[in-house]
Structure formats: C-alpha cells, structure tokens
Amino acid sequence: MIEVINLTKSYKKLDVLNGISVKINDGEKVAVIGPSGSGKSTFLRCLNCLEDPTSGQIIFDGVDIADMKVNINIVRQKIGMVFQQFNLFNNKTVLENIMLAPVTIKVRQYRKNKLFNFFLPFTNIFRKNKLNKIELEQTKKEIIAAEKKNAFDLLSRIDLVDKANAYPATLSGGQKQRIAIVRTLAMNPKVILFDEPTSALDPEMVKEVLDLMKRIARRNISMIIVTHEMGFAKEVADKIIFMDEGKILEMGTPEEVFDNPKEARTKEFFSKVL
Ligand code: ADP
Ligand code: MG
C-alpha cells in the first residue's frame, strides 16, 4: 500500500536519507530501529509530507505523495503521526484536541461538495444559496455531535473519559501520549507513524502506552514505529528495518534481524541496546 522508491533527503550538503526503498503492505506493522542520527525521524517525516524529499517516490494508494502537487491534507487524513513530545494543542481541552481535525475536515468536505453542486449548470442559484446556509449550520451541528460521540468512545477505551474537559498541562506524560494516539485514531487513518512514542516518558508510564499500541496493532491498520523498545518491536512487528547513515542496512522478520543479524553494524548496535 506504501511503496517507497529510492527516497533521498539532503539538507544543503548533508545527505540524511541515501536511497530508501521499501514496501509496506496493508495492515503491516514495521519497527524502525537504528542509532541516533541515522535518519529515522526524517524518513517518517517524509512519509507524512512534513518534509519534501530531495528525490525518489512515495507511492501511497497509487499516488506519488512525494510529488509537491498532491493535496497534503488528504494525505494527512490517511496517514496519522504520533510524536515523541505528544504535540497536543495545549490551549485546547482533551476533547477539543481529539475533535478538531475530523470536524474541520468533514465541514470542509461538505462545503466543497456543495460548492461543486452550486456551479453545476441549470440550478436555481438563489434557492441553493439560501438553503446552503441553513443546511451548513445544521450539518456542522451533526458533524460536531457525531465526532463528540466518537471522541468519548475513544476516551472510554483508554479510561480517560473523566479528562475530556481537562487541558494537557494537567495530565501525566502517559495520559498525554495515549490521548495523542487516540486523536490520530479519530481520523480513521490507514497508517499511523510513531516516532519514539515512549522516549519522553517516565519509565512507569511506558507500559500503558505500549499496551495501547499493542491493542491497535490487532487491527488491520498499518503501523510504522521508530522505537528503542526492542522487546516491543520483537513482539509486535512483522518486519524490522535497521537504519544506519540514511540507508536501510538490514530488513527482515524479527527472528531474522534480532536472532541472526547479518551486518556488523547491526550486531554492534544490538550489543549496545540489548
Ligand atoms: P534519527 O531520528 O535517526 O535520530 P534524524 O532523522 O532526526 O535521525 O536526523 C538525521 C540527520 O539529519 C542528523 O544528522 C540531523 O542532524 C540531520 N537533520 C535532521 N533535520 C534537520 C534539519 N531540519 N536541518 C538540518 N539537518 C537536519
Ligand atoms: Mg529521531
């Protein structure tokens, strides 16, 4: 479903990604491991259109999203991202954080469809226009009500319904990250990218976040997870990617990569982290 072909990224003279090629299937769970500075975050950021690749292709559902002409908003609806530092909106409540993107997008889509109909020939422009305003308000209300219900459903699944009206500053790191994760689920993405989701957490909160990720992993949703949690990677991932100096040095099943690493650099990395 995602095919990355010879992806490169350079900042001025610094080559950060040096030709990444990989296929990620529907529902596949991929763990990306490797030393600091090897380009793992840059790789994820390219997949989510947060960075423009220098060259190469990222084919997602048949469309090259590395091409500047694609609509980034449409891509981001389908590819969610979870960051090390949570990236919640601190001036919005938990509920607002979860609802904001889906409500905005659904209202925008509704307007767009209406506008399209408006320009169809032989329509009664005045009547349509007047209807639109009333309909738009009504539709907005319906969208907000549906997304509110969905947000409460998501919060109940992580036992945080009582935090719906709280602000992020009042939450623990583990709570913030679990909310950031269900916030991506509210968009119904096909893929979720995780960039070291537990690295900023106190040790006692790592488990609650990994447990939530394991529950999501049972669904038919693709997950690409940059992590230093090797036990978790081994348990959850179908495929392990070991990155070094902007390249995929080694790729295979957890058994292949963890139990029988082929490359000296991989062995050296494991000797430090396992
Ligand atoms: P990782 O996530 O594996 O630690 P990164 O993708 O964050 O690696 O970074 C890879 C390299 O790219 C590092 O040398 C980093 O300094 C460099 N880099 C990342 N982002 C930028 C940027 N915006 N400008 C310049 N260099 C960058
Ligand atoms: Mg990183």
mmCIF file of C-alpha atoms and ligand atoms in Angstrom:
data_model
loop_
_atom_site.group_PDB
_atom_site.id
_atom_site.type_symbol
_atom_site.label_atom_id
_atom_site.label_comp_id
_atom_site.label_asym_id
_atom_site.label_seq_id
_atom_site.Cartn_x
_atom_site.Cartn_y
_atom_site.Cartn_z
ATOM 1 C CA MET A 1 0.000 0.000 0.000
ATOM 2 C CA ILE A 2 3.012 2.270 0.576
ATOM 3 C CA GLU A 3 5.924 1.829 -1.755
ATOM 4 C CA VAL A 4 8.984 3.949 -1.137
ATOM 5 C CA ILE A 5 11.351 4.047 -4.100
ATOM 6 C CA ASN A 6 14.879 5.374 -3.801
ATOM 7 C CA LEU A 7 13.977 8.155 -1.376
ATOM 8 C CA THR A 8 16.684 10.700 -0.640
ATOM 9 C CA LYS A 9 16.756 13.795 1.533
ATOM 10 C CA SER A 10 19.572 16.280 1.864
ATOM 11 C CA TYR A 11 19.913 19.440 3.924
ATOM 12 C CA LYS A 12 22.344 21.567 1.934
ATOM 13 C CA LYS A 13 25.432 19.341 1.849
ATOM 14 C CA LEU A 14 24.255 16.891 4.489
ATOM 15 C CA ASP A 15 22.791 13.716 2.976
ATOM 16 C CA VAL A 16 20.342 12.402 5.558
ATOM 17 C CA LEU A 17 18.486 9.770 3.531
ATOM 18 C CA ASN A 18 20.577 7.969 0.929
ATOM 19 C CA GLY A 19 18.140 5.942 -1.155
ATOM 20 C CA ILE A 20 15.477 4.250 0.940
ATOM 21 C CA SER A 21 13.361 1.618 -0.835
ATOM 22 C CA VAL A 22 10.729 -0.415 0.985
ATOM 23 C CA LYS A 23 7.202 -1.758 0.542
ATOM 24 C CA ILE A 24 4.709 -1.660 3.387
ATOM 25 C CA ASN A 25 1.565 -3.722 2.995
ATOM 26 C CA ASP A 26 -1.950 -3.084 4.269
ATOM 27 C CA GLY A 27 -2.080 -3.827 7.981
ATOM 28 C CA GLU A 28 1.654 -4.482 8.249
ATOM 29 C CA LYS A 29 3.482 -3.484 11.452
ATOM 30 C CA VAL A 30 7.006 -2.244 10.840
ATOM 31 C CA ALA A 31 9.536 -1.316 13.526
ATOM 32 C CA VAL A 32 12.343 1.036 12.503
ATOM 33 C CA ILE A 33 15.428 0.828 14.674
ATOM 34 C CA GLY A 34 18.935 2.230 14.423
ATOM 35 C CA PRO A 35 21.380 4.627 16.008
ATOM 36 C CA SER A 36 20.636 8.278 16.716
ATOM 37 C CA GLY A 37 21.124 10.444 13.638
ATOM 38 C CA SER A 38 20.584 7.594 11.177
ATOM 39 C CA GLY A 39 17.601 9.372 9.578
ATOM 40 C CA LYS A 40 14.666 7.553 11.211
ATOM 41 C CA SER A 41 12.692 10.702 12.050
ATOM 42 C CA THR A 42 13.430 12.250 8.678
ATOM 43 C CA PHE A 43 12.134 9.109 6.995
ATOM 44 C CA LEU A 44 8.823 9.266 8.913
ATOM 45 C CA ARG A 45 8.515 12.997 8.305
ATOM 46 C CA CYS A 46 8.861 12.415 4.557
ATOM 47 C CA LEU A 47 6.120 9.759 4.703
ATOM 48 C CA ASN A 48 3.789 12.269 6.342
ATOM 49 C CA CYS A 49 4.706 15.151 3.983
ATOM 50 C CA LEU A 50 6.270 17.119 6.845
ATOM 51 C CA GLU A 51 9.449 17.198 4.749
ATOM 52 C CA ASP A 52 9.865 17.439 0.989
ATOM 53 C CA PRO A 53 12.070 14.610 -0.199
ATOM 54 C CA THR A 54 15.026 15.621 -2.347
ATOM 55 C CA SER A 55 14.332 12.779 -4.783
ATOM 56 C CA GLY A 56 12.517 9.484 -5.021
ATOM 57 C CA GLN A 57 8.906 8.407 -4.836
ATOM 58 C CA ILE A 58 6.449 7.543 -2.082
ATOM 59 C CA ILE A 59 3.532 5.743 -3.688
ATOM 60 C CA PHE A 60 0.566 5.693 -1.329
ATOM 61 C CA ASP A 61 -2.613 4.110 -2.685
ATOM 62 C CA GLY A 62 -1.344 4.599 -6.215
ATOM 63 C CA VAL A 63 -0.427 8.287 -5.825
ATOM 64 C CA ASP A 64 3.105 9.665 -5.528
ATOM 65 C CA ILE A 65 2.870 11.789 -2.367
ATOM 66 C CA ALA A 66 6.489 12.909 -2.695
ATOM 67 C CA ASP A 67 5.186 15.000 -5.582
ATOM 68 C CA MET A 68 4.568 18.565 -4.421
ATOM 69 C CA LYS A 69 1.297 18.754 -6.336
ATOM 70 C CA VAL A 70 -0.636 16.306 -4.160
ATOM 71 C CA ASN A 71 -3.014 17.616 -1.537
ATOM 72 C CA ILE A 72 -1.166 17.272 1.770
ATOM 73 C CA ASN A 73 -4.387 17.497 3.781
ATOM 74 C CA ILE A 74 -5.815 14.432 2.094
ATOM 75 C CA VAL A 75 -2.602 12.513 2.758
ATOM 76 C CA ARG A 76 -2.590 13.504 6.433
ATOM 77 C CA GLN A 77 -6.140 12.229 6.893
ATOM 78 C CA LYS A 78 -4.965 8.787 5.915
ATOM 79 C CA ILE A 79 -1.511 8.805 7.485
ATOM 80 C CA GLY A 80 -1.538 9.775 11.158
ATOM 81 C CA MET A 81 1.551 10.612 13.182
ATOM 82 C CA VAL A 82 2.421 10.321 16.853
ATOM 83 C CA PHE A 83 5.427 12.269 18.127
ATOM 84 C CA GLN A 84 7.844 11.794 20.993
ATOM 85 C CA GLN A 85 6.727 15.125 22.508
ATOM 86 C CA PHE A 86 2.982 14.382 22.088
ATOM 87 C CA ASN A 87 2.267 17.634 20.148
ATOM 88 C CA LEU A 88 -1.138 18.173 21.734
ATOM 89 C CA PHE A 89 -2.673 21.658 21.461
ATOM 90 C CA ASN A 90 -2.038 22.983 24.974
ATOM 91 C CA ASN A 91 -4.688 25.694 24.737
ATOM 92 C CA LYS A 92 -7.404 23.174 23.863
ATOM 93 C CA THR A 93 -9.130 20.605 26.037
ATOM 94 C CA VAL A 94 -8.626 16.884 25.557
ATOM 95 C CA LEU A 95 -11.996 16.645 23.815
ATOM 96 C CA GLU A 96 -11.175 19.572 21.510
ATOM 97 C CA ASN A 97 -7.798 18.046 20.698
ATOM 98 C CA ILE A 98 -9.494 14.850 19.533
ATOM 99 C CA MET A 99 -12.358 16.519 17.650
ATOM 100 C CA LEU A 100 -10.576 19.407 15.944
ATOM 101 C CA ALA A 101 -9.131 17.731 12.857
ATOM 102 C CA PRO A 102 -12.051 15.414 11.973
ATOM 103 C CA VAL A 103 -14.621 18.214 12.424
ATOM 104 C CA THR A 104 -12.580 20.670 10.349
ATOM 105 C CA ILE A 105 -12.070 18.176 7.572
ATOM 106 C CA LYS A 106 -15.668 16.973 7.436
ATOM 107 C CA VAL A 107 -17.063 20.512 7.359
ATOM 108 C CA ARG A 108 -14.562 21.420 4.649
ATOM 109 C CA GLN A 109 -15.553 18.377 2.606
ATOM 110 C CA TYR A 110 -19.225 19.249 2.954
ATOM 111 C CA ARG A 111 -18.623 22.821 1.766
ATOM 112 C CA LYS A 112 -16.575 21.594 -1.153
ATOM 113 C CA ASN A 113 -19.306 19.207 -2.299
ATOM 114 C CA LYS A 114 -21.915 21.962 -2.005
ATOM 115 C CA LEU A 115 -19.765 24.410 -3.896
ATOM 116 C CA PHE A 116 -19.333 21.849 -6.633
ATOM 117 C CA ASN A 117 -23.116 21.391 -6.902
ATOM 118 C CA PHE A 118 -23.571 25.160 -6.884
ATOM 119 C CA PHE A 119 -21.558 25.522 -10.044
ATOM 120 C CA LEU A 120 -23.427 22.807 -11.865
ATOM 121 C CA PRO A 121 -25.428 24.371 -14.681
ATOM 122 C CA PHE A 122 -29.225 24.788 -14.648
ATOM 123 C CA THR A 123 -29.505 25.038 -10.857
ATOM 124 C CA ASN A 124 -31.511 27.677 -9.080
ATOM 125 C CA ILE A 125 -28.674 29.716 -7.607
ATOM 126 C CA PHE A 126 -30.699 31.828 -5.169
ATOM 127 C CA ARG A 127 -32.589 28.954 -3.709
ATOM 128 C CA LYS A 128 -29.458 26.840 -3.376
ATOM 129 C CA ASN A 129 -27.560 29.656 -1.731
ATOM 130 C CA LYS A 130 -30.209 30.249 0.906
ATOM 131 C CA LEU A 131 -30.592 26.559 1.586
ATOM 132 C CA ASN A 132 -26.824 26.230 1.912
ATOM 133 C CA LYS A 133 -26.529 28.490 4.949
ATOM 134 C CA ILE A 134 -29.203 26.731 6.930
ATOM 135 C CA GLU A 135 -28.029 23.343 5.785
ATOM 136 C CA LEU A 136 -24.432 24.178 6.594
ATOM 137 C CA GLU A 137 -25.275 25.125 10.187
ATOM 138 C CA GLN A 138 -27.360 22.002 10.581
ATOM 139 C CA THR A 139 -24.665 19.808 9.046
ATOM 140 C CA LYS A 140 -21.991 21.374 11.265
ATOM 141 C CA LYS A 141 -24.058 20.558 14.329
ATOM 142 C CA GLU A 142 -24.490 16.985 13.179
ATOM 143 C CA ILE A 143 -20.771 16.593 12.431
ATOM 144 C CA ILE A 144 -19.816 18.010 15.840
ATOM 145 C CA ALA A 145 -22.304 15.735 17.646
ATOM 146 C CA ALA A 146 -21.021 12.642 15.823
ATOM 147 C CA GLU A 147 -17.361 13.498 16.446
ATOM 148 C CA LYS A 148 -18.087 14.224 20.106
ATOM 149 C CA LYS A 149 -19.634 10.813 20.494
ATOM 150 C CA ASN A 150 -16.669 9.232 18.714
ATOM 151 C CA ALA A 151 -14.211 11.150 20.937
ATOM 152 C CA PHE A 152 -15.972 9.919 24.088
ATOM 153 C CA ASP A 153 -15.906 6.359 22.725
ATOM 154 C CA LEU A 154 -12.155 6.673 22.191
ATOM 155 C CA LEU A 155 -11.626 8.178 25.655
ATOM 156 C CA SER A 156 -13.611 5.387 27.279
ATOM 157 C CA ARG A 157 -11.375 2.822 25.593
ATOM 158 C CA ILE A 158 -8.360 4.377 27.330
ATOM 159 C CA ASP A 159 -10.232 5.047 30.606
ATOM 160 C CA LEU A 160 -9.847 8.807 30.333
ATOM 161 C CA VAL A 161 -13.462 9.961 29.930
ATOM 162 C CA ASP A 162 -13.086 11.995 33.128
ATOM 163 C CA LYS A 163 -10.315 14.022 31.455
ATOM 164 C CA ALA A 164 -12.459 15.150 28.489
ATOM 165 C CA ASN A 165 -12.532 18.776 29.637
ATOM 166 C CA ALA A 166 -9.041 18.879 31.117
ATOM 167 C CA TYR A 167 -6.138 20.727 29.497
ATOM 168 C CA PRO A 168 -2.989 18.786 28.526
ATOM 169 C CA ALA A 169 -0.838 20.582 31.121
ATOM 170 C CA THR A 170 -2.764 18.827 33.898
ATOM 171 C CA LEU A 171 -2.087 15.318 32.522
ATOM 172 C CA SER A 172 0.766 12.872 33.001
ATOM 173 C CA GLY A 173 3.051 12.072 30.053
ATOM 174 C CA GLY A 174 1.451 8.655 29.642
ATOM 175 C CA GLN A 175 -2.018 10.170 29.560
ATOM 176 C CA LYS A 176 -0.929 12.807 27.035
ATOM 177 C CA GLN A 177 0.576 10.231 24.737
ATOM 178 C CA ARG A 178 -2.463 7.943 24.903
ATOM 179 C CA ILE A 179 -4.646 10.934 24.004
ATOM 180 C CA ALA A 180 -2.318 11.829 21.130
ATOM 181 C CA ILE A 181 -2.679 8.255 19.889
ATOM 182 C CA VAL A 182 -6.484 8.154 20.038
ATOM 183 C CA ARG A 183 -6.518 11.588 18.419
ATOM 184 C CA THR A 184 -4.939 10.013 15.336
ATOM 185 C CA LEU A 185 -7.477 7.148 15.523
ATOM 186 C CA ALA A 186 -10.312 9.705 15.359
ATOM 187 C CA MET A 187 -9.301 10.334 11.735
ATOM 188 C CA ASN A 188 -9.652 6.672 10.830
ATOM 189 C CA PRO A 189 -6.201 6.554 9.239
ATOM 190 C CA LYS A 190 -4.907 3.661 7.164
ATOM 191 C CA VAL A 191 -1.416 4.128 8.549
ATOM 192 C CA ILE A 192 -0.053 5.503 11.810
ATOM 193 C CA LEU A 193 3.572 6.616 12.092
ATOM 194 C CA PHE A 194 5.065 6.625 15.599
ATOM 195 C CA ASP A 195 8.332 8.483 16.230
ATOM 196 C CA GLU A 196 9.761 7.167 19.517
ATOM 197 C CA PRO A 197 6.388 7.451 21.267
ATOM 198 C CA THR A 198 7.723 6.353 24.662
ATOM 199 C CA SER A 199 11.111 8.093 24.703
ATOM 200 C CA ALA A 200 9.885 11.187 26.551
ATOM 201 C CA LEU A 201 8.011 9.210 29.210
ATOM 202 C CA ASP A 202 8.922 8.360 32.770
ATOM 203 C CA PRO A 203 9.628 4.616 32.921
ATOM 204 C CA GLU A 204 6.464 3.770 34.853
ATOM 205 C CA MET A 205 4.336 5.192 32.012
ATOM 206 C CA VAL A 206 5.931 3.339 29.136
ATOM 207 C CA LYS A 207 3.799 0.229 29.604
ATOM 208 C CA GLU A 208 0.410 1.943 29.359
ATOM 209 C CA VAL A 209 1.404 3.481 26.017
ATOM 210 C CA LEU A 210 2.891 0.262 24.628
ATOM 211 C CA ASP A 211 -0.220 -1.651 25.756
ATOM 212 C CA LEU A 212 -2.436 0.761 23.821
ATOM 213 C CA MET A 213 -0.216 0.370 20.749
ATOM 214 C CA LYS A 214 -0.463 -3.412 21.045
ATOM 215 C CA ARG A 215 -4.251 -3.160 21.092
ATOM 216 C CA ILE A 216 -4.170 -1.010 17.943
ATOM 217 C CA ALA A 217 -1.794 -3.499 16.345
ATOM 218 C CA ARG A 218 -4.561 -6.130 16.410
ATOM 219 C CA ARG A 219 -6.495 -4.041 13.910
ATOM 220 C CA ASN A 220 -5.977 -4.003 10.184
ATOM 221 C CA ILE A 221 -4.095 -0.730 10.298
ATOM 222 C CA SER A 222 -0.505 -0.274 9.164
ATOM 223 C CA MET A 223 1.924 0.940 11.810
ATOM 224 C CA ILE A 224 5.445 2.215 11.270
ATOM 225 C CA ILE A 225 7.113 2.596 14.634
ATOM 226 C CA VAL A 226 10.501 4.126 15.357
ATOM 227 C CA THR A 227 11.410 2.728 18.745
ATOM 228 C CA HIS A 228 14.164 1.767 21.137
ATOM 229 C CA GLU A 229 11.839 -0.740 22.833
ATOM 230 C CA MET A 230 13.360 -3.870 21.341
ATOM 231 C CA GLY A 231 11.109 -6.294 23.252
ATOM 232 C CA PHE A 232 8.047 -4.478 21.961
ATOM 233 C CA ALA A 233 9.407 -4.419 18.403
ATOM 234 C CA LYS A 234 10.059 -8.138 18.521
ATOM 235 C CA GLU A 235 6.579 -8.890 19.826
ATOM 236 C CA VAL A 236 4.516 -6.597 17.584
ATOM 237 C CA ALA A 237 6.399 -6.092 14.319
ATOM 238 C CA ASP A 238 6.023 -8.190 11.178
ATOM 239 C CA LYS A 239 9.104 -6.512 9.780
ATOM 240 C CA ILE A 240 12.165 -4.882 11.318
ATOM 241 C CA ILE A 241 14.092 -2.197 9.478
ATOM 242 C CA PHE A 242 17.573 -1.378 10.741
ATOM 243 C CA MET A 243 18.705 2.044 9.516
ATOM 244 C CA ASP A 244 22.243 3.337 9.514
ATOM 245 C CA GLU A 245 23.594 6.510 7.878
ATOM 246 C CA GLY A 246 20.417 7.182 5.929
ATOM 247 C CA LYS A 247 20.155 3.698 4.485
ATOM 248 C CA ILE A 248 18.249 0.523 5.234
ATOM 249 C CA LEU A 249 21.150 -1.679 6.192
ATOM 250 C CA GLU A 250 19.102 -4.693 7.137
ATOM 251 C CA MET A 251 15.439 -5.675 6.872
ATOM 252 C CA GLY A 252 13.558 -8.834 7.759
ATOM 253 C CA THR A 253 11.343 -10.600 10.278
ATOM 254 C CA PRO A 254 12.147 -10.044 13.968
ATOM 255 C CA GLU A 255 13.696 -13.531 14.062
ATOM 256 C CA GLU A 256 15.934 -12.770 11.093
ATOM 257 C CA VAL A 257 17.116 -9.388 12.298
ATOM 258 C CA PHE A 258 17.259 -9.896 16.073
ATOM 259 C CA ASP A 259 18.418 -13.503 16.190
ATOM 260 C CA ASN A 260 20.612 -13.586 13.089
ATOM 261 C CA PRO A 261 21.821 -10.088 12.221
ATOM 262 C CA LYS A 262 23.970 -10.208 9.122
ATOM 263 C CA GLU A 263 25.704 -6.860 9.203
ATOM 264 C CA ALA A 264 28.488 -5.903 11.597
ATOM 265 C CA ARG A 265 26.799 -2.535 12.274
ATOM 266 C CA THR A 266 23.584 -4.266 13.306
ATOM 267 C CA LYS A 267 25.446 -6.583 15.671
ATOM 268 C CA GLU A 268 27.296 -3.645 17.155
ATOM 269 C CA PHE A 269 24.013 -1.745 17.664
ATOM 270 C CA PHE A 270 22.414 -4.720 19.408
ATOM 271 C CA SER A 271 25.429 -5.154 21.643
ATOM 272 C CA LYS A 272 24.718 -1.662 22.954
ATOM 273 C CA VAL A 273 20.928 -1.761 23.293
ATOM 274 C CA LEU A 274 20.023 -5.360 24.147
HETATM 275 P P1 ADP B 1 17.187 9.950 13.904
HETATM 276 O O1 ADP B 1 15.727 10.185 14.060
HETATM 277 O O2 ADP B 1 17.544 8.586 13.382
HETATM 278 O O3 ADP B 1 17.951 10.240 15.172
HETATM 279 P P2 ADP B 1 17.100 12.290 12.205
HETATM 280 O O4 ADP B 1 16.268 11.941 11.034
HETATM 281 O O5 ADP B 1 16.473 13.109 13.265
HETATM 282 O O6 ADP B 1 17.754 10.964 12.813
HETATM 283 O O7 ADP B 1 18.385 13.089 11.714
HETATM 284 C C1 ADP B 1 19.295 12.580 10.780
HETATM 285 C C2 ADP B 1 20.327 13.630 10.465
HETATM 286 O O8 ADP B 1 19.705 14.729 9.814
HETATM 287 C C3 ADP B 1 21.024 14.191 11.688
HETATM 288 O O9 ADP B 1 22.381 14.348 11.374
HETATM 289 C C4 ADP B 1 20.362 15.528 11.884
HETATM 290 O O10 ADP B 1 21.229 16.429 12.493
HETATM 291 C C5 ADP B 1 20.022 15.926 10.470
HETATM 292 N N1 ADP B 1 18.845 16.819 10.374
HETATM 293 C C6 ADP B 1 17.576 16.478 10.736
HETATM 294 N N2 ADP B 1 16.736 17.503 10.497
HETATM 295 C C7 ADP B 1 17.484 18.505 10.001
HETATM 296 C C8 ADP B 1 17.180 19.833 9.545
HETATM 297 N N3 ADP B 1 15.931 20.340 9.577
HETATM 298 N N4 ADP B 1 18.223 20.578 9.064
HETATM 299 C C9 ADP B 1 19.474 20.077 9.021
HETATM 300 N N5 ADP B 1 19.812 18.851 9.423
HETATM 301 C C10 ADP B 1 18.835 18.062 9.902
HETATM 302 MG MG MG B 2 14.557 10.698 15.685
#
